[in-house]
mmCIF file of C-alpha atoms in Angstrom:
data_model
loop_
_atom_site.group_PDB
_atom_site.id
_atom_site.type_symbol
_atom_site.label_atom_id
_atom_site.label_comp_id
_atom_site.label_asym_id
_atom_site.label_seq_id
_atom_site.Cartn_x
_atom_site.Cartn_y
_atom_site.Cartn_z
ATOM 1 C CA VAL C 1 -33.283 -2.342 69.713
ATOM 2 C CA ILE C 2 -33.967 0.225 72.347
ATOM 3 C CA GLY C 3 -36.503 3.112 72.271
ATOM 4 C CA TYR C 4 -35.488 6.777 73.213
ATOM 5 C CA LEU C 5 -37.940 9.056 74.278
ATOM 6 C CA SER C 6 -36.947 12.072 75.024
ATOM 7 C CA GLN C 7 -36.392 16.039 74.699
ATOM 8 C CA SER C 8 -33.512 16.596 72.056
ATOM 9 C CA GLY C 9 -30.791 18.650 73.652
ATOM 10 C CA PRO C 10 -26.709 17.731 75.072
ATOM 11 C CA GLU C 11 -28.356 14.747 77.200
ATOM 12 C CA TYR C 12 -30.026 13.423 74.250
ATOM 13 C CA LEU C 13 -27.044 13.455 71.871
ATOM 14 C CA TYR C 14 -24.698 11.876 74.842
ATOM 15 C CA ASN C 15 -27.320 8.792 75.757
ATOM 16 C CA VAL C 16 -27.548 8.568 71.716
ATOM 17 C CA MET C 17 -23.831 8.008 71.621
ATOM 18 C CA ALA C 18 -22.967 5.582 74.626
ATOM 19 C CA LEU C 19 -25.938 3.774 73.656
ATOM 20 C CA TRP C 20 -24.102 3.940 69.889
ATOM 21 C CA LYS C 21 -21.326 3.059 72.234
ATOM 22 C CA LEU C 22 -22.648 -0.421 73.745
ATOM 23 C CA GLY C 23 -23.626 -1.600 70.335
ATOM 24 C CA PHE C 24 -27.554 -1.031 70.572
ATOM 25 C CA ILE C 25 -29.896 -0.071 67.818
ATOM 26 C CA ILE C 26 -32.137 2.875 69.052
ATOM 27 C CA LEU C 27 -35.148 3.983 67.761
ATOM 28 C CA PHE C 28 -35.530 7.801 67.607
ATOM 29 C CA LEU C 29 -39.117 8.604 69.330
ATOM 30 C CA SER C 30 -40.358 11.860 68.756
ATOM 31 C CA PRO C 31 -42.289 13.550 71.629
ATOM 32 C CA ARG C 32 -44.731 15.149 69.406
ATOM 33 C CA ASN C 33 -46.112 11.992 68.779
ATOM 34 C CA SER C 34 -49.899 10.330 70.379
ATOM 35 C CA ASN C 35 -49.163 7.777 72.716
ATOM 36 C CA SER C 36 -51.253 4.919 69.958
ATOM 37 C CA ASN C 37 -47.910 5.419 67.516
ATOM 38 C CA LEU C 38 -45.856 4.744 70.270
ATOM 39 C CA VAL C 39 -46.958 1.960 71.289
ATOM 40 C CA ARG C 40 -47.565 0.631 67.251
ATOM 41 C CA LEU C 41 -43.465 2.395 66.408
ATOM 42 C CA LEU C 42 -41.831 0.247 69.413
ATOM 43 C CA GLN C 43 -44.402 -2.683 68.740
ATOM 44 C CA GLU C 44 -43.445 -2.950 65.137
ATOM 45 C CA ALA C 45 -38.895 -2.247 66.184
ATOM 46 C CA LYS C 46 -40.108 -5.190 68.441
ATOM 47 C CA SER C 47 -38.215 -2.743 71.275
ATOM 48 C CA HIS C 48 -38.449 -4.628 74.376
ATOM 49 C CA ILE C 49 -36.857 -1.265 76.822
ATOM 50 C CA LEU C 50 -37.591 2.040 76.762
ATOM 51 C CA ILE C 51 -35.303 4.802 78.396
ATOM 52 C CA TYR C 52 -37.433 7.629 78.746
ATOM 53 C CA ASP C 53 -36.938 11.185 80.152
ATOM 54 C CA PRO C 54 -38.734 11.945 83.594
ATOM 55 C CA GLN C 55 -40.123 14.225 82.193
ATOM 56 C CA PHE C 56 -42.592 11.682 79.863
ATOM 57 C CA LEU C 57 -43.107 9.183 83.134
ATOM 58 C CA LYS C 58 -47.076 9.343 82.121
ATOM 59 C CA ILE C 59 -46.465 8.805 78.755
ATOM 60 C CA SER C 60 -43.897 5.620 79.431
ATOM 61 C CA LYS C 61 -47.073 4.295 81.713
ATOM 62 C CA ASP C 62 -49.659 4.723 78.850
ATOM 63 C CA VAL C 63 -47.592 3.099 76.726
ATOM 64 C CA GLN C 64 -46.859 0.364 79.148
ATOM 65 C CA ASN C 65 -50.811 0.289 79.991
ATOM 66 C CA GLU C 66 -51.849 -0.351 76.281
ATOM 67 C CA ILE C 67 -48.841 -2.289 74.583
ATOM 68 C CA ASN C 68 -50.813 -5.394 74.610
ATOM 69 C CA TYR C 69 -53.519 -4.332 72.770
ATOM 70 C CA GLN C 70 -53.064 -1.319 70.495
ATOM 71 C CA TYR C 71 -50.135 -3.460 68.407
ATOM 72 C CA SER C 72 -53.020 -4.994 66.463
ATOM 73 C CA GLU C 73 -55.487 -2.746 66.255
ATOM 74 C CA ASN C 74 -53.043 -0.204 63.945
ATOM 75 C CA SER C 75 -49.766 -2.030 62.965
ATOM 76 C CA GLY C 76 -49.743 -1.571 58.807
ATOM 77 C CA SER C 77 -51.364 1.294 58.809
ATOM 78 C CA THR C 78 -49.747 3.856 56.500
ATOM 79 C CA SER C 79 -52.235 7.078 58.313
ATOM 80 C CA PHE C 80 -49.211 6.998 61.143
ATOM 81 C CA PRO C 81 -45.761 7.326 60.963
ATOM 82 C CA LYS C 82 -43.049 4.439 59.962
ATOM 83 C CA LEU C 83 -40.458 3.188 60.653
ATOM 84 C CA VAL C 84 -36.976 3.898 58.373
ATOM 85 C CA PRO C 85 -34.034 1.504 59.894
ATOM 86 C CA VAL C 86 -30.664 3.376 58.971
ATOM 87 C CA SER C 87 -26.830 1.754 59.342
ATOM 88 C CA SER C 88 -23.613 3.277 60.068
ATOM 89 C CA ARG C 89 -23.141 3.607 56.669
ATOM 90 C CA TYR C 90 -25.764 6.107 55.693
ATOM 91 C CA PHE C 91 -23.688 9.169 58.173
ATOM 92 C CA LEU C 92 -20.785 8.191 56.981
ATOM 93 C CA ILE C 93 -20.830 9.204 53.232
ATOM 94 C CA MET C 94 -22.135 12.349 54.044
ATOM 95 C CA SER C 95 -19.706 15.488 53.308
ATOM 96 C CA SER C 96 -19.132 17.668 55.149
ATOM 97 C CA ILE C 97 -19.707 21.585 53.889
ATOM 98 C CA ASP C 98 -19.189 23.213 56.921
ATOM 99 C CA LYS C 99 -15.516 24.626 57.028
ATOM 100 C CA SER C 100 -13.528 23.202 60.093
ATOM 101 C CA ASP C 101 -13.012 27.019 62.019
ATOM 102 C CA ASP C 102 -17.220 26.720 61.495
ATOM 103 C CA ILE C 103 -19.456 27.416 64.970
ATOM 104 C CA ILE C 104 -22.520 25.694 64.108
ATOM 105 C CA LEU C 105 -25.716 26.126 66.097
ATOM 106 C CA SER C 106 -28.690 23.552 64.747
ATOM 107 C CA ILE C 107 -32.206 24.724 65.994
ATOM 108 C CA PRO C 108 -33.555 20.628 64.337
ATOM 109 C CA PRO C 109 -34.861 18.559 66.719
ATOM 110 C CA LEU C 110 -32.330 15.284 67.410
ATOM 111 C CA PHE C 111 -34.817 12.917 67.021
ATOM 112 C CA HIS C 112 -35.471 14.477 63.925
ATOM 113 C CA ILE C 113 -33.183 13.218 60.432
ATOM 114 C CA PHE C 114 -32.413 17.155 59.840
ATOM 115 C CA GLY C 115 -31.562 17.649 63.250
ATOM 116 C CA SER C 116 -28.990 14.371 63.515
ATOM 117 C CA ILE C 117 -27.534 14.644 60.289
ATOM 118 C CA ILE C 118 -26.256 18.248 61.117
ATOM 119 C CA ALA C 119 -24.656 16.670 65.051
ATOM 120 C CA LEU C 120 -22.906 13.730 63.565
ATOM 121 C CA ARG C 121 -21.961 15.094 60.616
ATOM 122 C CA THR C 122 -19.589 18.242 62.317
ATOM 123 C CA ILE C 123 -18.531 14.846 64.682
ATOM 124 C CA LEU C 124 -17.414 12.472 61.706
ATOM 125 C CA HIS C 125 -15.722 15.288 59.839
ATOM 126 C CA PRO C 126 -13.739 17.135 63.271
ATOM 127 C CA GLY C 127 -12.261 20.947 63.201
ATOM 128 C CA SER C 128 -15.937 23.305 63.657
ATOM 129 C CA VAL C 129 -17.857 23.431 66.790
ATOM 130 C CA TYR C 130 -21.648 22.233 67.054
ATOM 131 C CA VAL C 131 -23.687 24.711 69.284
ATOM 132 C CA PHE C 132 -26.938 23.624 71.278
ATOM 133 C CA PRO C 133 -29.050 26.495 71.582
ATOM 134 C CA ILE C 134 -29.918 28.342 74.796
ATOM 135 C CA VAL C 135 -33.537 27.265 75.379
ATOM 136 C CA SER C 136 -36.392 27.212 78.168
ATOM 137 C CA GLY C 137 -38.696 24.555 76.847
ATOM 138 C CA PRO C 138 -39.331 22.055 74.185
ATOM 139 C CA ILE C 139 -39.708 23.982 70.888
ATOM 140 C CA PRO C 140 -36.951 26.663 70.597
ATOM 141 C CA LEU C 141 -38.071 30.318 70.620
ATOM 142 C CA VAL C 142 -37.342 32.876 68.096
ATOM 143 C CA ASN C 143 -35.541 34.935 70.624
ATOM 144 C CA GLU C 144 -34.174 32.382 72.258
ATOM 145 C CA VAL C 145 -32.871 31.621 68.890
ATOM 146 C CA LEU C 146 -31.214 35.021 68.465
ATOM 147 C CA ASN C 147 -29.748 35.098 72.368
ATOM 148 C CA SER C 148 -27.731 31.857 70.923
ATOM 149 C CA LEU C 149 -26.932 33.007 67.790
ATOM 150 C CA ASN C 150 -25.241 36.585 70.430
ATOM 151 C CA GLN C 151 -23.762 33.643 72.940
ATOM 152 C CA SER C 152 -22.015 31.444 70.646
ATOM 153 C CA LYS C 153 -20.316 33.651 67.919
ATOM 154 C CA ALA C 154 -21.977 30.612 65.722
ATOM 155 C CA SER C 155 -20.531 31.935 62.134
ATOM 156 C CA ILE C 156 -23.668 28.798 60.527
ATOM 157 C CA LEU C 157 -27.316 28.156 61.654
ATOM 158 C CA TYR C 158 -28.744 25.467 60.692
ATOM 159 C CA THR C 159 -32.695 26.197 61.333
ATOM 160 C CA LEU C 160 -36.061 25.961 60.164
ATOM 161 C CA PRO C 161 -38.741 27.804 57.751
ATOM 162 C CA SER C 162 -40.669 28.737 60.478
ATOM 163 C CA ILE C 163 -38.349 30.997 62.472
ATOM 164 C CA LEU C 164 -37.068 32.361 60.143
ATOM 165 C CA GLU C 165 -40.070 33.700 59.147
ATOM 166 C CA GLN C 166 -41.556 34.912 62.035
ATOM 167 C CA ILE C 167 -37.263 36.499 62.275
ATOM 168 C CA HIS C 168 -38.921 38.194 59.242
ATOM 169 C CA LYS C 169 -42.695 39.565 60.869
ATOM 170 C CA ASN C 170 -41.368 40.775 64.207
ATOM 171 C CA TYR C 171 -37.571 40.994 64.712
ATOM 172 C CA GLN C 172 -37.009 43.395 61.879
ATOM 173 C CA ASP C 173 -33.600 45.021 64.019
ATOM 174 C CA GLU C 174 -32.266 41.325 63.844
ATOM 175 C CA ILE C 175 -31.652 40.356 60.624
ATOM 176 C CA LYS C 176 -28.882 42.210 60.713
ATOM 177 C CA THR C 177 -27.457 39.266 62.961
ATOM 178 C CA LEU C 178 -28.883 37.125 60.123
ATOM 179 C CA SER C 179 -26.446 38.685 57.576
ATOM 180 C CA ASN C 180 -23.740 38.491 59.529
ATOM 181 C CA LEU C 181 -23.450 34.992 59.461
ATOM 182 C CA ARG C 182 -21.515 33.021 56.378
ATOM 183 C CA SER C 183 -24.588 30.715 56.205
ATOM 184 C CA VAL C 184 -27.537 30.377 56.949
ATOM 185 C CA TYR C 185 -29.194 27.006 56.172
ATOM 186 C CA TYR C 186 -32.927 25.908 56.132
ATOM 187 C CA GLY C 187 -34.759 22.389 55.631
ATOM 188 C CA GLY C 188 -37.569 20.671 56.983
ATOM 189 C CA ALA C 189 -40.199 22.844 54.251
ATOM 190 C CA ALA C 190 -40.345 25.522 51.980
ATOM 191 C CA LEU C 191 -39.633 29.230 53.032
ATOM 192 C CA LEU C 192 -42.170 32.128 51.663
ATOM 193 C CA PRO C 193 -40.677 33.808 48.732
ATOM 194 C CA ASN C 194 -41.535 36.698 49.789
ATOM 195 C CA VAL C 195 -39.299 36.408 52.953
ATOM 196 C CA GLY C 196 -36.537 34.635 51.171
ATOM 197 C CA GLU C 197 -36.356 37.367 48.853
ATOM 198 C CA GLN C 198 -37.040 39.864 51.120
ATOM 199 C CA LEU C 199 -34.292 38.127 53.730
ATOM 200 C CA ILE C 200 -31.768 37.869 50.120
ATOM 201 C CA GLN C 201 -31.723 42.157 50.347
ATOM 202 C CA PHE C 202 -31.517 42.369 53.539
ATOM 203 C CA GLY C 203 -27.791 41.005 52.437
ATOM 204 C CA VAL C 204 -28.704 37.195 54.764
ATOM 205 C CA LYS C 205 -27.080 34.496 52.470
ATOM 206 C CA ILE C 206 -29.624 31.770 52.865
ATOM 207 C CA GLN C 207 -29.098 28.280 51.169
ATOM 208 C CA ASN C 208 -32.511 26.001 51.141
ATOM 209 C CA THR C 209 -31.315 22.171 52.042
ATOM 210 C CA TYR C 210 -33.835 19.477 50.140
ATOM 211 C CA GLY C 211 -34.083 15.639 51.691
ATOM 212 C CA SER C 212 -36.184 12.406 54.248
ATOM 213 C CA SER C 213 -35.714 9.911 56.638
ATOM 214 C CA GLU C 214 -36.106 7.040 54.035
ATOM 215 C CA ILE C 215 -32.718 9.312 50.879
ATOM 216 C CA GLY C 216 -30.879 11.526 53.291
ATOM 217 C CA THR C 217 -28.948 14.780 52.046
ATOM 218 C CA ALA C 218 -30.495 15.042 48.123
ATOM 219 C CA MET C 219 -30.420 18.518 47.188
ATOM 220 C CA ASN C 220 -29.754 21.922 48.380
ATOM 221 C CA SER C 221 -28.988 25.283 46.839
ATOM 222 C CA LEU C 222 -25.908 26.561 46.316
ATOM 223 C CA LYS C 223 -24.630 27.823 43.026
ATOM 224 C CA ASP C 224 -21.725 26.425 40.776
ATOM 225 C CA SER C 225 -20.126 29.444 40.040
ATOM 226 C CA SER C 226 -19.028 28.047 36.837
ATOM 227 C CA SER C 227 -23.054 28.587 35.423
ATOM 228 C CA SER C 228 -23.541 30.441 32.665
ATOM 229 C CA ASN C 229 -26.659 31.545 33.423
ATOM 230 C CA ILE C 230 -26.101 31.873 37.080
ATOM 231 C CA SER C 231 -27.819 34.735 37.326
ATOM 232 C CA ASN C 232 -31.251 33.551 35.882
ATOM 233 C CA ILE C 233 -31.801 30.758 38.796
ATOM 234 C CA PRO C 234 -34.017 31.471 41.271
ATOM 235 C CA TRP C 235 -32.250 31.514 44.959
ATOM 236 C CA ASN C 236 -34.664 28.876 46.163
ATOM 237 C CA ALA C 237 -33.941 26.408 43.013
ATOM 238 C CA MET C 238 -31.005 23.480 44.263
ATOM 239 C CA ARG C 239 -29.659 21.477 42.464
ATOM 240 C CA PHE C 240 -28.814 17.452 43.742
ATOM 241 C CA LEU C 241 -25.881 15.923 45.702
ATOM 242 C CA ILE C 242 -26.678 12.070 44.492
ATOM 243 C CA PRO C 243 -25.499 11.274 41.136
ATOM 244 C CA GLU C 244 -27.786 10.864 38.060
ATOM 245 C CA SER C 245 -27.252 7.845 37.922
ATOM 246 C CA ASP C 246 -28.448 6.996 41.248
ATOM 247 C CA MET C 247 -31.689 8.608 40.193
ATOM 248 C CA ARG C 248 -34.298 9.294 38.191
ATOM 249 C CA LEU C 249 -37.215 11.561 37.659
ATOM 250 C CA ILE C 250 -40.366 10.886 35.247
ATOM 251 C CA GLU C 251 -43.123 13.049 33.780
ATOM 252 C CA ARG C 252 -46.214 14.252 35.806
ATOM 253 C CA ASN C 253 -47.838 16.509 32.784
ATOM 254 C CA ASP C 254 -50.874 15.104 34.556
ATOM 255 C CA ILE C 255 -50.211 17.464 37.450
ATOM 256 C CA LEU C 256 -48.919 20.289 36.369
ATOM 257 C CA ASP C 257 -46.171 21.054 32.789
ATOM 258 C CA GLY C 258 -43.551 19.993 33.148
ATOM 259 C CA ALA C 259 -43.336 18.536 36.958
ATOM 260 C CA LYS C 260 -40.911 16.030 37.470
ATOM 261 C CA GLU C 261 -41.734 13.707 40.238
ATOM 262 C CA LEU C 262 -38.317 11.747 41.913
ATOM 263 C CA ILE C 263 -37.026 8.104 41.929
ATOM 264 C CA ILE C 264 -34.328 7.423 43.940
ATOM 265 C CA LYS C 265 -33.308 3.708 42.863
ATOM 266 C CA LYS C 266 -32.325 0.407 43.894
ATOM 267 C CA GLY C 267 -29.243 0.214 45.763
ATOM 268 C CA THR C 268 -28.489 3.651 45.923
ATOM 269 C CA SER C 269 -25.976 4.512 49.063
ATOM 270 C CA THR C 270 -27.860 6.864 50.255
ATOM 271 C CA LEU C 271 -30.909 5.561 50.172
ATOM 272 C CA ALA C 272 -31.839 3.932 54.046
ATOM 273 C CA ASN C 273 -32.606 0.279 54.584
ATOM 274 C CA ILE C 274 -35.904 -0.038 53.805
ATOM 275 C CA ASN C 275 -37.735 -1.851 50.498
ATOM 276 C CA GLY C 276 -38.713 0.319 47.417
ATOM 277 C CA ASN C 277 -42.485 1.400 46.741
ATOM 278 C CA THR C 278 -42.002 0.604 43.337
ATOM 279 C CA GLU C 279 -42.331 -3.250 41.115
ATOM 280 C CA ASN C 280 -38.541 -3.402 40.433
ATOM 281 C CA GLY C 281 -37.708 -2.047 44.364
ATOM 282 C CA ASP C 282 -36.975 1.231 43.221
ATOM 283 C CA TYR C 283 -38.422 4.361 45.920
ATOM 284 C CA ARG C 284 -40.502 6.912 44.811
ATOM 285 C CA VAL C 285 -40.418 9.791 47.064
ATOM 286 C CA GLY C 286 -43.614 11.832 46.248
ATOM 287 C CA ASP C 287 -42.406 15.041 45.929
ATOM 288 C CA LEU C 288 -42.673 17.044 43.197
ATOM 289 C CA PHE C 289 -39.754 19.025 41.325
ATOM 290 C CA ILE C 290 -39.657 21.742 38.078
ATOM 291 C CA GLU C 291 -36.848 22.586 36.780
ATOM 292 C CA THR C 292 -35.953 26.552 36.322
ATOM 293 C CA PRO C 293 -35.014 27.547 34.150
ATOM 294 C CA LYS C 294 -34.820 24.713 31.520
ATOM 295 C CA GLY C 295 -31.077 23.106 31.033
ATOM 296 C CA SER C 296 -30.114 24.497 34.184
ATOM 297 C CA GLY C 297 -29.603 21.276 36.568
ATOM 298 C CA TYR C 298 -31.636 23.068 39.443
ATOM 299 C CA TYR C 299 -34.869 22.614 39.905
ATOM 300 C CA LEU C 300 -37.557 24.246 42.546
ATOM 301 C CA LEU C 301 -40.293 22.272 44.802
ATOM 302 C CA LEU C 302 -43.339 22.345 43.759
ATOM 303 C CA GLY C 303 -44.544 19.445 46.605
ATOM 304 C CA ARG C 304 -46.252 16.477 47.120
ATOM 305 C CA VAL C 305 -47.866 13.832 45.089
ATOM 306 C CA ASP C 306 -50.127 12.553 47.896
ATOM 307 C CA ASP C 307 -52.225 14.525 50.161
ATOM 308 C CA THR C 308 -49.167 15.346 52.483
ATOM 309 C CA ILE C 309 -49.167 18.227 54.262
ATOM 310 C CA VAL C 310 -45.504 19.711 55.010
ATOM 311 C CA HIS C 311 -45.643 22.769 57.746
ATOM 312 C CA THR C 312 -43.376 25.089 57.567
ATOM 313 C CA THR C 313 -41.625 23.620 61.296
ATOM 314 C CA GLY C 314 -40.266 20.786 59.060
ATOM 315 C CA GLU C 315 -43.298 18.548 60.305
ATOM 316 C CA LYS C 316 -45.883 16.451 58.747
ATOM 317 C CA THR C 317 -49.421 15.590 58.980
ATOM 318 C CA ASN C 318 -51.707 13.195 57.047
ATOM 319 C CA PRO C 319 -54.557 14.910 56.958
ATOM 320 C CA VAL C 320 -56.249 12.290 56.192
ATOM 321 C CA PRO C 321 -57.006 9.705 59.206
ATOM 322 C CA ILE C 322 -57.699 13.098 60.828
ATOM 323 C CA GLU C 323 -60.844 13.738 57.909
ATOM 324 C CA ASN C 324 -62.088 10.104 57.872
ATOM 325 C CA THR C 325 -62.775 10.214 61.485
ATOM 326 C CA ILE C 326 -64.120 13.981 61.778
ATOM 327 C CA LEU C 327 -66.318 13.047 59.143
ATOM 328 C CA LEU C 328 -68.353 10.364 61.276
ATOM 329 C CA ASN C 329 -69.723 13.347 62.638
ATOM 330 C CA GLN C 330 -73.446 13.108 61.487
ATOM 331 C CA PHE C 331 -73.992 16.939 61.509
ATOM 332 C CA ILE C 332 -70.892 17.745 58.286
ATOM 333 C CA LYS C 333 -71.307 16.913 55.278
ATOM 334 C CA HIS C 334 -67.364 17.222 54.252
ATOM 335 C CA VAL C 335 -64.206 18.518 55.645
ATOM 336 C CA VAL C 336 -60.632 19.369 54.630
ATOM 337 C CA VAL C 337 -57.230 19.961 56.584
ATOM 338 C CA ILE C 338 -55.584 22.461 55.333
ATOM 339 C CA GLY C 339 -52.007 23.708 56.581
ATOM 340 C CA HIS C 340 -49.185 23.459 53.723
ATOM 341 C CA ASN C 341 -46.157 26.004 54.085
ATOM 342 C CA ARG C 342 -48.058 26.953 57.493
ATOM 343 C CA PRO C 343 -47.185 26.094 61.452
ATOM 344 C CA LEU C 344 -50.315 24.677 62.158
ATOM 345 C CA ASN C 345 -53.392 23.430 60.360
ATOM 346 C CA CYS C 346 -56.891 24.597 59.907
ATOM 347 C CA LEU C 347 -60.073 23.041 59.308
ATOM 348 C CA LEU C 348 -63.150 23.619 56.812
ATOM 349 C CA ILE C 349 -66.209 22.694 57.325
ATOM 350 C CA GLU C 350 -68.908 22.099 54.961
ATOM 351 C CA LEU C 351 -72.201 21.318 57.152
ATOM 352 C CA ASP C 352 -75.351 18.238 56.159
ATOM 353 C CA PHE C 353 -78.198 20.859 55.966
ATOM 354 C CA GLU C 354 -80.440 18.172 56.324
ATOM 355 C CA SER C 355 -79.092 17.052 58.766
ATOM 356 C CA ILE C 356 -79.246 20.407 60.787
ATOM 357 C CA ARG C 357 -82.279 21.648 60.226
ATOM 358 C CA LYS C 358 -84.119 20.749 63.193
ATOM 359 C CA THR C 359 -81.429 20.509 65.841
ATOM 360 C CA PRO C 360 -80.171 23.316 67.918
ATOM 361 C CA PHE C 361 -76.577 25.568 66.476
ATOM 362 C CA PHE C 362 -75.328 24.596 70.446
ATOM 363 C CA GLU C 363 -76.024 20.621 70.642
ATOM 364 C CA ILE C 364 -74.248 20.712 66.727
ATOM 365 C CA THR C 365 -71.342 22.641 67.363
ATOM 366 C CA LYS C 366 -70.424 20.904 70.542
ATOM 367 C CA SER C 367 -70.768 17.867 68.284
ATOM 368 C CA ILE C 368 -68.549 19.360 65.921
ATOM 369 C CA PHE C 369 -65.719 20.310 68.417
ATOM 370 C CA ASP C 370 -66.029 16.788 70.289
ATOM 371 C CA SER C 371 -65.143 15.104 67.005
ATOM 372 C CA ILE C 372 -62.398 17.346 66.504
ATOM 373 C CA HIS C 373 -61.132 16.255 69.893
ATOM 374 C CA HIS C 374 -61.242 12.767 69.513
ATOM 375 C CA ALA C 375 -59.886 12.973 66.144
ATOM 376 C CA ASN C 376 -56.829 15.193 67.646
ATOM 377 C CA ASN C 377 -56.250 12.209 70.224
ATOM 378 C CA ASP C 378 -54.746 10.200 67.818
ATOM 379 C CA CYS C 379 -52.706 12.794 66.265
ATOM 380 C CA PRO C 380 -49.121 13.865 67.293
ATOM 381 C CA SER C 381 -48.848 17.337 69.254
ATOM 382 C CA HIS C 382 -48.236 19.227 65.825
ATOM 383 C CA SER C 383 -50.999 17.481 63.872
ATOM 384 C CA ARG C 384 -53.266 18.652 66.274
ATOM 385 C CA ILE C 385 -56.281 20.625 65.395
ATOM 386 C CA PHE C 386 -57.041 24.186 67.786
ATOM 387 C CA ASP C 387 -59.755 25.243 68.562
ATOM 388 C CA GLU C 388 -59.293 28.809 67.232
ATOM 389 C CA MET C 389 -58.819 27.220 63.789
ATOM 390 C CA VAL C 390 -61.693 25.787 62.744
ATOM 391 C CA TYR C 391 -64.282 27.818 60.467
ATOM 392 C CA ILE C 392 -67.284 26.000 59.909
ATOM 393 C CA LEU C 393 -68.989 27.377 56.502
ATOM 394 C CA PRO C 394 -72.782 29.472 56.808
ATOM 395 C CA PHE C 395 -75.436 27.062 55.890
ATOM 396 C CA GLU C 396 -76.270 28.389 52.819
ATOM 397 C CA GLY C 397 -74.328 29.727 49.938
ATOM 398 C CA LYS C 398 -70.785 28.377 51.163
ATOM 399 C CA LEU C 399 -69.571 24.996 49.625
ATOM 400 C CA LEU C 400 -66.165 23.533 49.349
ATOM 401 C CA SER C 401 -64.637 23.603 46.240
ATOM 402 C CA ARG C 402 -65.309 20.167 44.439
ATOM 403 C CA THR C 403 -63.442 18.598 41.190
ATOM 404 C CA LEU C 404 -66.161 16.972 38.540
ATOM 405 C CA LYS C 405 -65.415 12.990 41.068
ATOM 406 C CA ASN C 406 -66.766 14.915 44.002
ATOM 407 C CA ASN C 407 -63.908 15.084 45.792
ATOM 408 C CA ILE C 408 -62.609 17.978 47.339
ATOM 409 C CA GLN C 409 -60.039 20.198 45.257
#
């Protein structure tokens, strides 16, 4: 197993294809992970070789220095990124939704499954052209995406919700560029409904996709023109691409009336080489859906069953280890990380009144921000909390909302 650490780009794809050709198993490492997470993933995969881009020289040295003692400390924790092994079958069974004369501009990074599926599907279904965006840094800027569209004459755009939301907010004149495309696909997270509706009104042919590393691409919003009630189906409602025999939906009325949780059955061809997380070996995805309208076969994604925060950048945050680290601070009574359907996380803090009464406020805030910075050290870069995104509730009168069991709502 060879660990591969690099920013996304043409060289990334060339090197991965070469390593596959040589028969190696590749561990795709996100450069947005913390050093401790990189160490743990390399150890779990039993990888003895790390290939890295020169810009990650310092990180690679840090990983080598830490690798002997970090393994036992973090192994087995579900609060960190986990390995998801996929076979050639996982990619070979993918069907292409693009036409042979399409020019495809893809924005998601290749070290994420969304980006790698698009690239490999284009290679395995020859005819269409795959285009890399022209970028100056690790994260494509909106103006770079728009310039890449114009330069490439692309007909298809695969992107992230955050890009579309920025174009809608700050580049209204460029929406026409999107409306000239045959299709605009987004995935990784939900798009704000009002943004999607307004883009459609401007003539943008927008489609959303749903999937994960564990289950592949499972849904999209392409509508069946033969459906009798197609006009009543919301623009962002999706239908399943996998056979009904390979999945089941269980009622979750305990969360919301009509809500259903998706479960993929053991042995499904699109399922990665993972162990199921149910007694019979099936895989609970952890996402909630609601059929809209009822009986249509189209579903809206409601959110997660667990605490996972899904950002508009397509990244995910597990808030639990962040909150637990910050709660160790003596001046903090309650804390909550929020950021669902937003590009960044925000932190809300409720102070412990008894602990702060005799301490200067400067010392309190310094101690709190030291705890936040400590929590950031073990976070992926996309999960870190900037100082500007911290809100400390006033001493009196403001409390974080709680349930009857005193849990934060």
